[in-house]
Amino acid sequence: MLVSKARILAATFTLAATLITPMVTSAPAHAYAPCGKKAPDKDSSSWRATADGVNMRSGSSTGCSINGYAGSTDKMDYHCQTEGAWSGGSAMMWTYARNVRTGVEGWMRTDTLDDFGSQVDCGF
């Protein structure tokens, strides 16, 4: 009995798809805030930014534009936190906040804040 090359090729592709699909679909989803993304105020706490001159960005990536700065004496109204854009297999956590003094809102890397920002997840 002869098996056509087309059938062998189809079977090979089906087997490959069966083996590869779980690897592709089982990777965790990495939610980050793209440039321009605002966040809801889910965190009822207010804190002081403890790093002078922290950039407040339009998204959770250093590639996003700077909306303003948070000084060491500025009181911040934290809204929530999320992961940043992935780079090199890892991502930093970011907090979305409003600067009470200036009214500017934006994303700040949590490692730039001595209290590590909000502990409430944004949910996206």
PDB file of C-alpha atoms in Angstrom:
ATOM      1  CA  MET A   1       0.000   0.000   0.000  1.00  0.00           C
ATOM      2  CA  LEU A   2       1.410   3.348  -1.044  1.00  0.00           C
ATOM      3  CA  VAL A   3       1.027   6.394   1.184  1.00  0.00           C
ATOM      4  CA  SER A   4       1.079   9.682  -0.633  1.00  0.00           C
ATOM      5  CA  LYS A   5       3.591  12.365   0.219  1.00  0.00           C
ATOM      6  CA  ALA A   6       0.686  14.743   0.859  1.00  0.00           C
ATOM      7  CA  ARG A   7      -0.738  12.442   3.558  1.00  0.00           C
ATOM      8  CA  ILE A   8       2.651  12.072   5.230  1.00  0.00           C
ATOM      9  CA  LEU A   9       3.145  15.837   5.157  1.00  0.00           C
ATOM     10  CA  ALA A  10      -0.355  16.464   6.574  1.00  0.00           C
ATOM     11  CA  ALA A  11       0.247  13.956   9.373  1.00  0.00           C
ATOM     12  CA  THR A  12       3.599  15.575  10.169  1.00  0.00           C
ATOM     13  CA  PHE A  13       2.017  19.036  10.411  1.00  0.00           C
ATOM     14  CA  THR A  14      -0.822  17.728  12.578  1.00  0.00           C
ATOM     15  CA  LEU A  15       1.642  16.080  14.957  1.00  0.00           C
ATOM     16  CA  ALA A  16       3.815  19.212  15.095  1.00  0.00           C
ATOM     17  CA  ALA A  17       0.797  21.418  15.806  1.00  0.00           C
ATOM     18  CA  THR A  18      -0.321  19.058  18.564  1.00  0.00           C
ATOM     19  CA  LEU A  19       3.096  19.235  20.231  1.00  0.00           C
ATOM     20  CA  ILE A  20       3.724  22.966  19.768  1.00  0.00           C
ATOM     21  CA  THR A  21       0.280  24.408  20.614  1.00  0.00           C
ATOM     22  CA  PRO A  22       0.416  23.634  24.372  1.00  0.00           C
ATOM     23  CA  MET A  23       3.813  25.334  24.639  1.00  0.00           C
ATOM     24  CA  VAL A  24       2.549  28.478  22.933  1.00  0.00           C
ATOM     25  CA  THR A  25      -0.788  28.743  24.737  1.00  0.00           C
ATOM     26  CA  SER A  26       0.455  27.823  28.205  1.00  0.00           C
ATOM     27  CA  ALA A  27       2.727  30.846  28.566  1.00  0.00           C
ATOM     28  CA  PRO A  28       1.461  33.290  31.202  1.00  0.00           C
ATOM     29  CA  ALA A  29      -0.199  36.474  30.021  1.00  0.00           C
ATOM     30  CA  HIS A  30       1.786  39.566  30.886  1.00  0.00           C
ATOM     31  CA  ALA A  31      -0.488  42.538  31.419  1.00  0.00           C
ATOM     32  CA  TYR A  32       1.132  45.917  31.225  1.00  0.00           C
ATOM     33  CA  ALA A  33      -0.143  49.411  30.643  1.00  0.00           C
ATOM     34  CA  PRO A  34       0.644  50.564  27.110  1.00  0.00           C
ATOM     35  CA  CYS A  35       1.518  54.230  26.596  1.00  0.00           C
ATOM     36  CA  GLY A  36      -1.573  56.372  27.214  1.00  0.00           C
ATOM     37  CA  LYS A  37      -3.259  53.825  29.537  1.00  0.00           C
ATOM     38  CA  LYS A  38      -4.759  55.259  32.720  1.00  0.00           C
ATOM     39  CA  ALA A  39      -5.727  53.146  35.705  1.00  0.00           C
ATOM     40  CA  PRO A  40      -8.719  53.111  38.056  1.00  0.00           C
ATOM     41  CA  ASP A  41      -8.286  54.264  41.654  1.00  0.00           C
ATOM     42  CA  LYS A  42      -8.535  50.913  43.459  1.00  0.00           C
ATOM     43  CA  ASP A  43      -6.126  51.790  46.286  1.00  0.00           C
ATOM     44  CA  SER A  44      -7.598  53.945  49.054  1.00  0.00           C
ATOM     45  CA  SER A  45      -4.205  54.711  50.612  1.00  0.00           C
ATOM     46  CA  SER A  46      -2.116  57.846  50.144  1.00  0.00           C
ATOM     47  CA  TRP A  47       1.628  57.810  50.581  1.00  0.00           C
ATOM     48  CA  ARG A  48       4.637  60.028  50.153  1.00  0.00           C
ATOM     49  CA  ALA A  49       6.948  59.450  47.238  1.00  0.00           C
ATOM     50  CA  THR A  50      10.340  58.884  48.771  1.00  0.00           C
ATOM     51  CA  ALA A  51      12.513  59.188  45.710  1.00  0.00           C
ATOM     52  CA  ASP A  52      13.302  62.659  44.400  1.00  0.00           C
ATOM     53  CA  GLY A  53      12.516  63.241  40.741  1.00  0.00           C
ATOM     54  CA  VAL A  54      10.691  60.007  39.922  1.00  0.00           C
ATOM     55  CA  ASN A  55       9.370  60.066  36.352  1.00  0.00           C
ATOM     56  CA  MET A  56       5.606  59.720  36.045  1.00  0.00           C
ATOM     57  CA  ARG A  57       5.058  58.116  32.634  1.00  0.00           C
ATOM     58  CA  SER A  58       2.070  57.626  30.333  1.00  0.00           C
ATOM     59  CA  GLY A  59       2.444  53.814  30.479  1.00  0.00           C
ATOM     60  CA  SER A  60       4.328  51.128  32.394  1.00  0.00           C
ATOM     61  CA  SER A  61       7.437  51.310  30.231  1.00  0.00           C
ATOM     62  CA  THR A  62      10.471  53.586  30.116  1.00  0.00           C
ATOM     63  CA  GLY A  63       9.669  53.965  26.415  1.00  0.00           C
ATOM     64  CA  CYS A  64       6.485  55.915  27.256  1.00  0.00           C
ATOM     65  CA  SER A  65       6.465  59.700  27.492  1.00  0.00           C
ATOM     66  CA  ILE A  66       6.970  61.499  30.812  1.00  0.00           C
ATOM     67  CA  ASN A  67       3.824  63.202  32.146  1.00  0.00           C
ATOM     68  CA  GLY A  68       5.574  64.805  35.129  1.00  0.00           C
ATOM     69  CA  TYR A  69       7.768  64.173  38.161  1.00  0.00           C
ATOM     70  CA  ALA A  70       7.232  63.177  41.768  1.00  0.00           C
ATOM     71  CA  GLY A  71       9.526  64.890  44.257  1.00  0.00           C
ATOM     72  CA  SER A  72      10.504  63.575  47.681  1.00  0.00           C
ATOM     73  CA  THR A  73       8.000  65.858  49.443  1.00  0.00           C
ATOM     74  CA  ASP A  74       5.093  65.251  47.066  1.00  0.00           C
ATOM     75  CA  LYS A  75       2.132  63.327  48.424  1.00  0.00           C
ATOM     76  CA  MET A  76       0.988  60.633  45.993  1.00  0.00           C
ATOM     77  CA  ASP A  77      -2.490  59.146  45.659  1.00  0.00           C
ATOM     78  CA  TYR A  78      -1.763  55.558  44.603  1.00  0.00           C
ATOM     79  CA  HIS A  79      -4.353  53.954  42.320  1.00  0.00           C
ATOM     80  CA  CYS A  80      -2.996  50.431  41.620  1.00  0.00           C
ATOM     81  CA  GLN A  81      -0.024  48.468  40.291  1.00  0.00           C
ATOM     82  CA  THR A  82       0.749  46.288  37.271  1.00  0.00           C
ATOM     83  CA  GLU A  83       3.714  44.771  35.486  1.00  0.00           C
ATOM     84  CA  GLY A  84       5.732  46.791  33.057  1.00  0.00           C
ATOM     85  CA  ALA A  85       6.561  45.875  29.494  1.00  0.00           C
ATOM     86  CA  TRP A  86       8.717  42.743  29.327  1.00  0.00           C
ATOM     87  CA  SER A  87      12.342  43.159  28.383  1.00  0.00           C
ATOM     88  CA  GLY A  88      14.963  40.441  28.419  1.00  0.00           C
ATOM     89  CA  GLY A  89      12.680  37.894  30.068  1.00  0.00           C
ATOM     90  CA  SER A  90      11.660  40.036  33.044  1.00  0.00           C
ATOM     91  CA  ALA A  91       9.420  42.945  33.958  1.00  0.00           C
ATOM     92  CA  MET A  92       9.395  45.538  36.723  1.00  0.00           C
ATOM     93  CA  MET A  93       6.280  46.433  38.703  1.00  0.00           C
ATOM     94  CA  TRP A  94       4.752  49.880  38.177  1.00  0.00           C
ATOM     95  CA  THR A  95       2.335  51.984  40.264  1.00  0.00           C
ATOM     96  CA  TYR A  96      -0.194  54.395  38.779  1.00  0.00           C
ATOM     97  CA  ALA A  97      -0.650  57.485  40.939  1.00  0.00           C
ATOM     98  CA  ARG A  98      -1.791  61.083  41.049  1.00  0.00           C
ATOM     99  CA  ASN A  99       0.557  63.734  42.404  1.00  0.00           C
ATOM    100  CA  VAL A 100      -1.649  65.575  44.925  1.00  0.00           C
ATOM    101  CA  ARG A 101       0.395  68.792  44.643  1.00  0.00           C
ATOM    102  CA  THR A 102       0.433  69.055  40.835  1.00  0.00           C
ATOM    103  CA  GLY A 103      -2.559  66.916  39.810  1.00  0.00           C
ATOM    104  CA  VAL A 104      -0.365  65.028  37.318  1.00  0.00           C
ATOM    105  CA  GLU A 105      -1.143  61.319  36.914  1.00  0.00           C
ATOM    106  CA  GLY A 106       1.225  58.661  35.657  1.00  0.00           C
ATOM    107  CA  TRP A 107       3.058  55.369  36.047  1.00  0.00           C
ATOM    108  CA  MET A 108       6.138  55.069  38.298  1.00  0.00           C
ATOM    109  CA  ARG A 109       8.439  52.077  38.655  1.00  0.00           C
ATOM    110  CA  THR A 110       7.929  50.677  42.130  1.00  0.00           C
ATOM    111  CA  ASP A 111      11.658  50.171  42.670  1.00  0.00           C
ATOM    112  CA  THR A 112      12.066  53.980  42.550  1.00  0.00           C
ATOM    113  CA  LEU A 113       9.733  54.359  45.550  1.00  0.00           C
ATOM    114  CA  ASP A 114      11.006  53.456  49.013  1.00  0.00           C
ATOM    115  CA  ASP A 115       7.592  52.058  49.984  1.00  0.00           C
ATOM    116  CA  PHE A 116       7.321  50.188  46.628  1.00  0.00           C
ATOM    117  CA  GLY A 117       4.085  51.933  45.649  1.00  0.00           C
ATOM    118  CA  SER A 118       0.632  50.435  45.577  1.00  0.00           C
ATOM    119  CA  GLN A 119       0.017  46.834  46.595  1.00  0.00           C
ATOM    120  CA  VAL A 120      -3.385  46.704  44.849  1.00  0.00           C
ATOM    121  CA  ASP A 121      -3.472  45.047  41.412  1.00  0.00           C
ATOM    122  CA  CYS A 122      -4.971  47.069  38.540  1.00  0.00           C
ATOM    123  CA  GLY A 123      -6.666  43.977  37.109  1.00  0.00           C
ATOM    124  CA  PHE A 124      -5.638  44.227  33.467  1.00  0.00           C
TER     125      PHE A 124
END
